mmCIF file of C-alpha atoms in Angstrom:
data_model
loop_
_atom_site.group_PDB
_atom_site.id
_atom_site.type_symbol
_atom_site.label_atom_id
_atom_site.label_comp_id
_atom_site.label_asym_id
_atom_site.label_seq_id
_atom_site.Cartn_x
_atom_site.Cartn_y
_atom_site.Cartn_z
ATOM 1 C CA MET A 1 -182.537 223.924 -14.119
ATOM 2 C CA SER A 2 -179.417 224.709 -13.945
ATOM 3 C CA GLY A 3 -176.726 224.505 -10.606
ATOM 4 C CA GLY A 4 -177.036 220.244 -11.109
ATOM 5 C CA SER A 5 -180.493 219.730 -10.283
ATOM 6 C CA ILE A 6 -182.829 216.601 -11.885
ATOM 7 C CA VAL A 7 -186.684 216.783 -11.546
ATOM 8 C CA LEU A 8 -188.533 214.656 -11.900
ATOM 9 C CA SER A 9 -192.682 213.857 -11.842
ATOM 10 C CA THR A 10 -193.645 211.696 -8.802
ATOM 11 C CA THR A 11 -196.886 210.297 -9.460
ATOM 12 C CA THR A 12 -197.828 209.381 -14.092
ATOM 13 C CA SER A 13 -200.750 211.754 -14.411
ATOM 14 C CA ALA A 14 -199.248 215.186 -12.655
ATOM 15 C CA ILE A 15 -196.483 215.118 -15.621
ATOM 16 C CA ARG A 16 -196.345 218.646 -14.256
ATOM 17 C CA ASP A 17 -195.466 218.187 -11.104
ATOM 18 C CA LEU A 18 -192.204 217.931 -11.126
ATOM 19 C CA LYS A 19 -189.651 217.365 -7.718
ATOM 20 C CA ASN A 20 -186.214 217.566 -7.712
ATOM 21 C CA ASP A 21 -185.391 213.848 -7.961
ATOM 22 C CA LEU A 22 -183.873 213.520 -4.283
ATOM 23 C CA ASN A 23 -180.994 210.402 -5.567
ATOM 24 C CA LYS A 24 -179.100 213.315 -7.161
ATOM 25 C CA THR A 25 -176.950 215.957 -5.397
ATOM 26 C CA THR A 26 -177.762 219.548 -6.381
ATOM 27 C CA VAL A 27 -176.475 222.829 -5.169
ATOM 28 C CA LEU A 28 -179.900 224.117 -4.702
ATOM 29 C CA ARG A 29 -180.122 222.003 -0.966
ATOM 30 C CA SER A 30 -179.782 224.370 2.098
ATOM 31 C CA ALA A 31 -178.130 226.912 -0.600
ATOM 32 C CA GLY A 32 -181.289 229.844 0.576
ATOM 33 C CA VAL A 33 -182.931 231.545 2.706
ATOM 34 C CA ASN A 34 -185.744 232.704 4.318
ATOM 35 C CA MET A 35 -188.516 235.418 2.951
ATOM 36 C CA SER A 36 -190.387 237.176 5.311
ATOM 37 C CA GLY A 37 -194.520 235.811 5.120
ATOM 38 C CA PHE A 38 -193.225 232.620 2.430
ATOM 39 C CA THR A 39 -192.953 229.260 5.649
ATOM 40 C CA ASP A 40 -193.678 226.453 2.786
ATOM 41 C CA ASP A 41 -193.068 225.509 -0.630
ATOM 42 C CA PHE A 42 -195.961 225.631 -3.786
ATOM 43 C CA ASP A 43 -197.349 221.255 -2.108
ATOM 44 C CA GLY A 44 -197.665 222.954 1.448
ATOM 45 C CA ASP A 45 -193.886 221.639 2.876
ATOM 46 C CA ILE A 46 -192.427 223.805 5.279
ATOM 47 C CA ARG A 47 -189.324 225.357 5.235
ATOM 48 C CA VAL A 48 -186.075 225.098 6.858
ATOM 49 C CA GLY A 49 -186.208 227.504 10.375
ATOM 50 C CA ASN A 50 -190.528 227.150 10.613
ATOM 51 C CA GLN A 51 -192.078 226.397 12.779
ATOM 52 C CA GLY A 52 -192.986 222.800 11.453
ATOM 53 C CA TYR A 53 -190.492 221.783 9.803
ATOM 54 C CA SER A 54 -188.908 218.140 10.607
ATOM 55 C CA GLY A 55 -186.455 217.601 8.220
ATOM 56 C CA ASN A 56 -182.293 217.455 8.223
ATOM 57 C CA GLY A 57 -182.067 221.070 5.614
ATOM 58 C CA THR A 58 -180.097 223.603 7.624
ATOM 59 C CA ALA A 59 -181.536 226.094 5.295
ATOM 60 C CA PRO A 60 -184.395 226.832 2.671
ATOM 61 C CA ASP A 61 -183.463 224.733 -0.167
ATOM 62 C CA ILE A 62 -183.851 227.052 -3.639
ATOM 63 C CA GLY A 63 -186.767 226.844 -5.656
ATOM 64 C CA ALA A 64 -190.275 226.035 -5.513
ATOM 65 C CA ASP A 65 -189.245 222.196 -4.067
ATOM 66 C CA GLU A 66 -188.902 222.353 -0.386
ATOM 67 C CA PHE A 67 -187.337 218.559 -1.240
ATOM 68 C CA ALA A 68 -184.289 216.011 0.754
ATOM 69 C CA GLY A 69 -181.620 215.996 -2.116
ATOM 70 C CA LEU A 70 -178.158 215.228 -1.275
ATOM 71 C CA GLN A 71 -175.848 217.294 -0.113
ATOM 72 C CA SER A 72 -173.059 218.988 -1.996
ATOM 73 C CA LEU A 73 -171.312 220.576 0.404
ATOM 74 C CA PRO A 74 -169.044 219.151 3.763
ATOM 75 C CA PHE A 75 -170.499 218.418 6.279
ATOM 76 C CA SER A 76 -171.723 219.580 9.606
ATOM 77 C CA GLY A 77 -174.084 219.005 11.633
ATOM 78 C CA ILE A 78 -176.843 217.004 12.047
ATOM 79 C CA TYR A 79 -177.737 214.124 9.749
ATOM 80 C CA ASN A 80 -180.457 211.442 10.211
ATOM 81 C CA VAL A 81 -180.147 208.393 8.045
ATOM 82 C CA GLY A 82 -182.694 205.572 8.170
ATOM 83 C CA THR A 83 -185.739 205.256 6.913
ATOM 84 C CA GLY A 84 -187.374 208.689 5.854
ATOM 85 C CA GLN A 85 -184.276 209.665 5.492
ATOM 86 C CA ASN A 86 -182.024 211.718 2.677
ATOM 87 C CA TYR A 87 -179.822 208.853 4.287
ATOM 88 C CA VAL A 88 -181.081 205.178 4.582
ATOM 89 C CA SER A 89 -177.766 203.246 5.301
ATOM 90 C CA LEU A 90 -174.609 203.108 6.530
ATOM 91 C CA THR A 91 -172.760 201.813 4.593
ATOM 92 C CA ASN A 92 -174.550 201.357 1.169
ATOM 93 C CA THR A 93 -173.843 202.732 -2.538
ATOM 94 C CA ASN A 94 -174.484 206.181 -1.831
ATOM 95 C CA GLY A 95 -174.827 205.884 1.935
ATOM 96 C CA ILE A 96 -173.632 208.768 4.421
ATOM 97 C CA PHE A 97 -170.268 206.877 4.413
ATOM 98 C CA ALA A 98 -169.724 206.982 1.156
ATOM 99 C CA LYS A 99 -171.086 210.835 0.963
ATOM 100 C CA ILE A 100 -168.810 211.861 3.139
ATOM 101 C CA ASN A 101 -165.792 209.594 1.949
ATOM 102 C CA SER A 102 -166.516 212.256 -1.313
ATOM 103 C CA LEU A 103 -167.274 215.954 0.717
ATOM 104 C CA GLY A 104 -165.061 215.752 3.767
ATOM 105 C CA VAL A 105 -165.965 217.365 6.389
ATOM 106 C CA SER A 106 -165.999 221.274 8.104
ATOM 107 C CA GLY A 107 -167.120 220.742 11.196
ATOM 108 C CA ASN A 108 -168.144 218.601 13.526
ATOM 109 C CA VAL A 109 -170.899 215.458 12.572
ATOM 110 C CA THR A 110 -173.823 214.010 14.901
ATOM 111 C CA ILE A 111 -175.144 210.234 12.765
ATOM 112 C CA ASN A 112 -178.858 210.292 14.368
ATOM 113 C CA ILE A 113 -180.516 206.514 13.928
ATOM 114 C CA VAL A 114 -183.492 206.776 13.543
ATOM 115 C CA SER A 115 -184.884 203.520 12.608
ATOM 116 C CA ASP A 116 -183.547 199.825 11.927
ATOM 117 C CA LEU A 117 -180.735 200.410 8.810
ATOM 118 C CA SER A 118 -180.312 196.897 6.524
ATOM 119 C CA GLU A 119 -176.368 197.306 5.161
ATOM 120 C CA THR A 120 -174.617 195.816 2.409
ATOM 121 C CA GLY A 121 -171.690 196.490 3.966
ATOM 122 C CA ALA A 122 -169.618 198.522 0.329
ATOM 123 C CA GLU A 123 -168.565 201.611 1.280
ATOM 124 C CA ALA A 124 -166.062 201.750 4.336
ATOM 125 C CA LEU A 125 -166.051 205.257 6.477
ATOM 126 C CA ASN A 126 -162.669 206.326 5.253
ATOM 127 C CA GLN A 127 -160.944 209.265 7.235
ATOM 128 C CA TRP A 128 -162.038 212.835 5.736
ATOM 129 C CA THR A 129 -160.919 215.637 4.361
ATOM 130 C CA GLU A 130 -161.460 218.760 6.567
ATOM 131 C CA PHE A 131 -161.663 221.786 6.124
ATOM 132 C CA GLY A 132 -161.525 224.915 8.121
ATOM 133 C CA ALA A 133 -159.622 224.505 11.906
ATOM 134 C CA GLY A 134 -159.758 220.103 11.521
ATOM 135 C CA ASN A 135 -160.383 217.661 14.489
ATOM 136 C CA TYR A 136 -163.541 216.898 13.064
ATOM 137 C CA SER A 137 -165.011 214.346 15.273
ATOM 138 C CA ILE A 138 -168.066 211.645 13.829
ATOM 139 C CA ASN A 139 -170.602 210.782 16.947
ATOM 140 C CA ILE A 140 -173.526 208.148 16.210
ATOM 141 C CA GLN A 141 -176.303 207.418 18.046
ATOM 142 C CA PRO A 142 -179.524 206.521 17.958
ATOM 143 C CA ASP A 143 -182.589 209.227 17.925
ATOM 144 C CA ALA A 144 -184.514 208.325 21.070
ATOM 145 C CA SER A 145 -185.084 205.781 23.421
ATOM 146 C CA THR A 146 -185.982 203.522 20.500
ATOM 147 C CA PRO A 147 -183.293 200.224 19.492
ATOM 148 C CA ARG A 148 -181.921 200.211 16.536
ATOM 149 C CA LEU A 149 -180.632 197.024 14.743
ATOM 150 C CA ILE A 150 -178.163 198.654 12.352
ATOM 151 C CA TYR A 151 -177.678 194.690 10.933
ATOM 152 C CA GLY A 152 -176.468 193.193 7.330
ATOM 153 C CA ASN A 153 -175.258 189.739 5.717
ATOM 154 C CA VAL A 154 -170.977 190.855 4.869
ATOM 155 C CA VAL A 155 -168.818 188.786 4.547
ATOM 156 C CA ALA A 156 -165.940 191.200 5.172
ATOM 157 C CA GLY A 157 -166.483 193.906 8.125
ATOM 158 C CA MET A 158 -170.208 195.066 8.012
ATOM 159 C CA ILE A 159 -168.567 198.471 9.450
ATOM 160 C CA ARG A 160 -165.233 199.203 8.266
ATOM 161 C CA PHE A 161 -163.279 202.340 9.881
ATOM 162 C CA ASN A 162 -160.455 202.970 6.728
ATOM 163 C CA GLY A 163 -158.197 205.648 8.635
ATOM 164 C CA PRO A 164 -160.294 207.892 10.595
ATOM 165 C CA ASP A 165 -160.025 208.830 13.328
ATOM 166 C CA ARG A 166 -162.207 210.360 16.207
ATOM 167 C CA VAL A 167 -165.228 208.348 15.446
ATOM 168 C CA LYS A 168 -167.922 207.539 18.411
ATOM 169 C CA ILE A 169 -170.143 205.738 18.181
ATOM 170 C CA ASP A 170 -172.810 205.547 21.340
ATOM 171 C CA GLY A 171 -175.428 203.440 21.891
ATOM 172 C CA GLY A 172 -176.544 204.909 25.475
ATOM 173 C CA THR A 173 -176.750 203.734 28.655
ATOM 174 C CA ASN A 174 -179.747 201.210 27.648
ATOM 175 C CA ARG A 175 -177.662 199.921 25.201
ATOM 176 C CA LEU A 176 -179.635 201.037 21.780
ATOM 177 C CA LEU A 177 -177.583 200.190 19.073
ATOM 178 C CA THR A 178 -176.903 196.999 18.166
ATOM 179 C CA PHE A 179 -174.515 195.819 15.311
ATOM 180 C CA ARG A 180 -175.188 192.665 13.839
ATOM 181 C CA ASN A 181 -173.620 190.625 10.897
ATOM 182 C CA THR A 182 -175.905 187.677 10.136
ATOM 183 C CA ASN A 183 -172.930 185.986 8.143
ATOM 184 C CA ALA A 184 -172.664 182.577 8.658
ATOM 185 C CA THR A 185 -169.596 181.095 6.569
ATOM 186 C CA GLY A 186 -167.789 182.242 9.806
ATOM 187 C CA THR A 187 -164.414 183.323 7.849
ATOM 188 C CA SER A 188 -163.892 187.320 8.310
ATOM 189 C CA GLY A 189 -168.099 188.275 8.782
ATOM 190 C CA THR A 190 -166.958 191.041 11.741
ATOM 191 C CA ALA A 191 -169.834 193.529 12.874
ATOM 192 C CA PHE A 192 -167.138 195.807 12.721
ATOM 193 C CA THR A 193 -163.073 195.832 11.631
ATOM 194 C CA PHE A 194 -160.716 199.051 11.873
ATOM 195 C CA ILE A 195 -158.249 198.690 9.271
ATOM 196 C CA ASN A 196 -155.298 200.559 7.369
ATOM 197 C CA GLY A 197 -154.423 203.660 10.888
ATOM 198 C CA ALA A 198 -158.044 204.288 13.101
ATOM 199 C CA ALA A 199 -157.085 205.646 15.933
ATOM 200 C CA TYR A 200 -158.963 207.514 18.517
ATOM 201 C CA ASP A 201 -162.246 205.743 17.655
ATOM 202 C CA THR A 202 -164.897 204.754 20.671
ATOM 203 C CA ILE A 203 -167.169 201.931 19.722
ATOM 204 C CA ARG A 204 -169.741 201.939 24.295
ATOM 205 C CA TYR A 205 -173.031 201.023 25.593
ATOM 206 C CA CYS A 206 -173.387 198.245 22.457
ATOM 207 C CA ASN A 207 -174.570 194.945 21.377
ATOM 208 C CA LEU A 208 -171.972 194.191 19.042
ATOM 209 C CA GLU A 209 -172.887 191.013 16.946
ATOM 210 C CA ALA A 210 -170.968 188.139 14.761
ATOM 211 C CA PHE A 211 -169.878 184.590 13.592
ATOM 212 C CA ALA A 212 -166.412 184.691 12.676
ATOM 213 C CA ASN A 213 -162.935 182.954 12.511
ATOM 214 C CA ALA A 214 -160.524 183.038 15.117
ATOM 215 C CA THR A 215 -158.268 185.843 13.207
ATOM 216 C CA ASN A 216 -161.700 188.274 12.602
ATOM 217 C CA GLY A 217 -163.549 187.140 16.164
ATOM 218 C CA VAL A 218 -166.374 189.853 16.359
ATOM 219 C CA VAL A 219 -164.190 192.626 15.947
ATOM 220 C CA LEU A 220 -160.627 193.149 13.859
ATOM 221 C CA PHE A 221 -157.890 195.330 14.810
ATOM 222 C CA SER A 222 -156.261 194.492 11.409
ATOM 223 C CA THR A 223 -153.646 195.590 9.682
ATOM 224 C CA ALA A 224 -151.973 199.277 8.596
ATOM 225 C CA ALA A 225 -149.334 198.727 5.490
ATOM 226 C CA SER A 226 -151.005 202.397 3.605
ATOM 227 C CA ALA A 227 -150.755 204.133 6.536
ATOM 228 C CA THR A 228 -148.230 205.126 8.912
ATOM 229 C CA THR A 229 -149.114 203.966 12.322
ATOM 230 C CA GLY A 230 -151.410 200.936 13.668
ATOM 231 C CA ASN A 231 -155.016 201.009 14.722
ATOM 232 C CA SER A 232 -154.173 202.489 17.879
ATOM 233 C CA ASN A 233 -155.578 204.410 20.974
ATOM 234 C CA ASN A 234 -159.302 203.200 20.162
ATOM 235 C CA LEU A 235 -161.453 201.689 22.610
ATOM 236 C CA LEU A 236 -164.305 199.585 23.303
ATOM 237 C CA GLU A 237 -166.337 200.595 26.536
ATOM 238 C CA TYR A 238 -169.062 199.210 27.853
ATOM 239 C CA ASN A 239 -170.646 196.633 24.794
ATOM 240 C CA ASN A 240 -171.755 193.075 24.828
ATOM 241 C CA ILE A 241 -170.342 191.327 22.401
ATOM 242 C CA ASN A 242 -171.700 187.705 21.567
ATOM 243 C CA GLY A 243 -169.345 185.808 19.582
ATOM 244 C CA THR A 244 -172.975 183.265 18.400
ATOM 245 C CA TYR A 245 -175.573 183.721 15.469
ATOM 246 C CA ASN A 246 -177.498 180.710 14.397
ATOM 247 C CA SER A 247 -176.068 178.423 17.176
ATOM 248 C CA ASN A 248 -172.890 178.930 15.437
ATOM 249 C CA THR A 249 -169.921 180.752 17.747
ATOM 250 C CA SER A 250 -166.984 182.032 17.012
ATOM 251 C CA LEU A 251 -163.685 181.631 18.595
ATOM 252 C CA VAL A 252 -162.761 185.246 19.534
ATOM 253 C CA ALA A 253 -164.501 188.225 20.413
ATOM 254 C CA ILE A 254 -161.422 190.860 19.898
ATOM 255 C CA TYR A 255 -158.724 189.787 17.815
ATOM 256 C CA ALA A 256 -155.646 192.895 16.958
ATOM 257 C CA SER A 257 -152.962 191.694 14.384
ATOM 258 C CA GLY A 258 -151.814 194.301 12.766
ATOM 259 C CA SER A 259 -148.863 195.228 10.606
ATOM 260 C CA THR A 260 -144.607 195.715 11.042
ATOM 261 C CA GLY A 261 -144.078 198.527 12.016
ATOM 262 C CA GLN A 262 -147.033 199.939 12.784
ATOM 263 C CA GLU A 263 -148.485 197.778 15.077
ATOM 264 C CA ASN A 264 -151.757 198.042 17.041
ATOM 265 C CA SER A 265 -151.604 199.402 20.411
#
C-alpha cells in the first residue's frame, strides 16, 4: 500500500482482516473527502463528518479503514490525549509533544486531557516550527468536569518547556488538572521546568506537586544558554503549589535561576 501506510492483522484468527497500524505515521490520515451515501468504513466505524463519529480526525481517512493513526501534517485544531486516543501522553516517546516538535504547527492547537496520564518526561515541548501566519498558541485543558491526574516519576522536570512561547495550561476554576512528579530523591524532580527562553506561557487553576531541592522547587525557571532571552513574561496564577510528597517537603515552591545576559524577568 502506498502513502507510507503499514497494515497488520488485529486478530490471529482473521489474517485477512487488515487494519492500519495505529503506531505509524501515514499520509492517509484525515486526507480523504466524504462521499454521499457512505457514512462508515468496511467494518462499521463511522467516518469523520457523519453523525456518531467520536474521534479527532479532521476529514475521512483514505481507504477502506477509518482509523486513528498518527498524523503526518502540522498540528492545527483540537486533539484529545489520553486512554483510547491517538496520543496517550504529553511527554512520552510518541506522545503529542514529540509529534508537535517533529511536525510543527499550522494553526492554534487545543489539547483536551481525557483521562489520567502516566508520563515519563522523555520529551520536552520545544519551540515549534510554524507554517502560515504564525504566532500560534497551544492550549491544554481538561475535556470535561472530571479531575485529571498527570503524573510520573521523573528525576528531571516532568513537564519541560524548552523554549516554546504562548502555551497555556488551564485547569478551570475547579482546578481539574493535577501535575504530580512522584520522584522522591529531592533533587531536580520538578513538576514544571521552563528553559531556553520559554516565554509568554501560562499555567492557571492547576494543582502542581513535586519534591525537589532548594535550587529547583516545584516550578523551575531555569537557564537560557541557547536562547537570546530568558524565560520571561510567564504567568502562574490561581494554582495550588504543593512541595510535599510522601512526607518529604521541598524548601521552595518556585525557583528562578537564569543565565548571565539572558536573565529571567
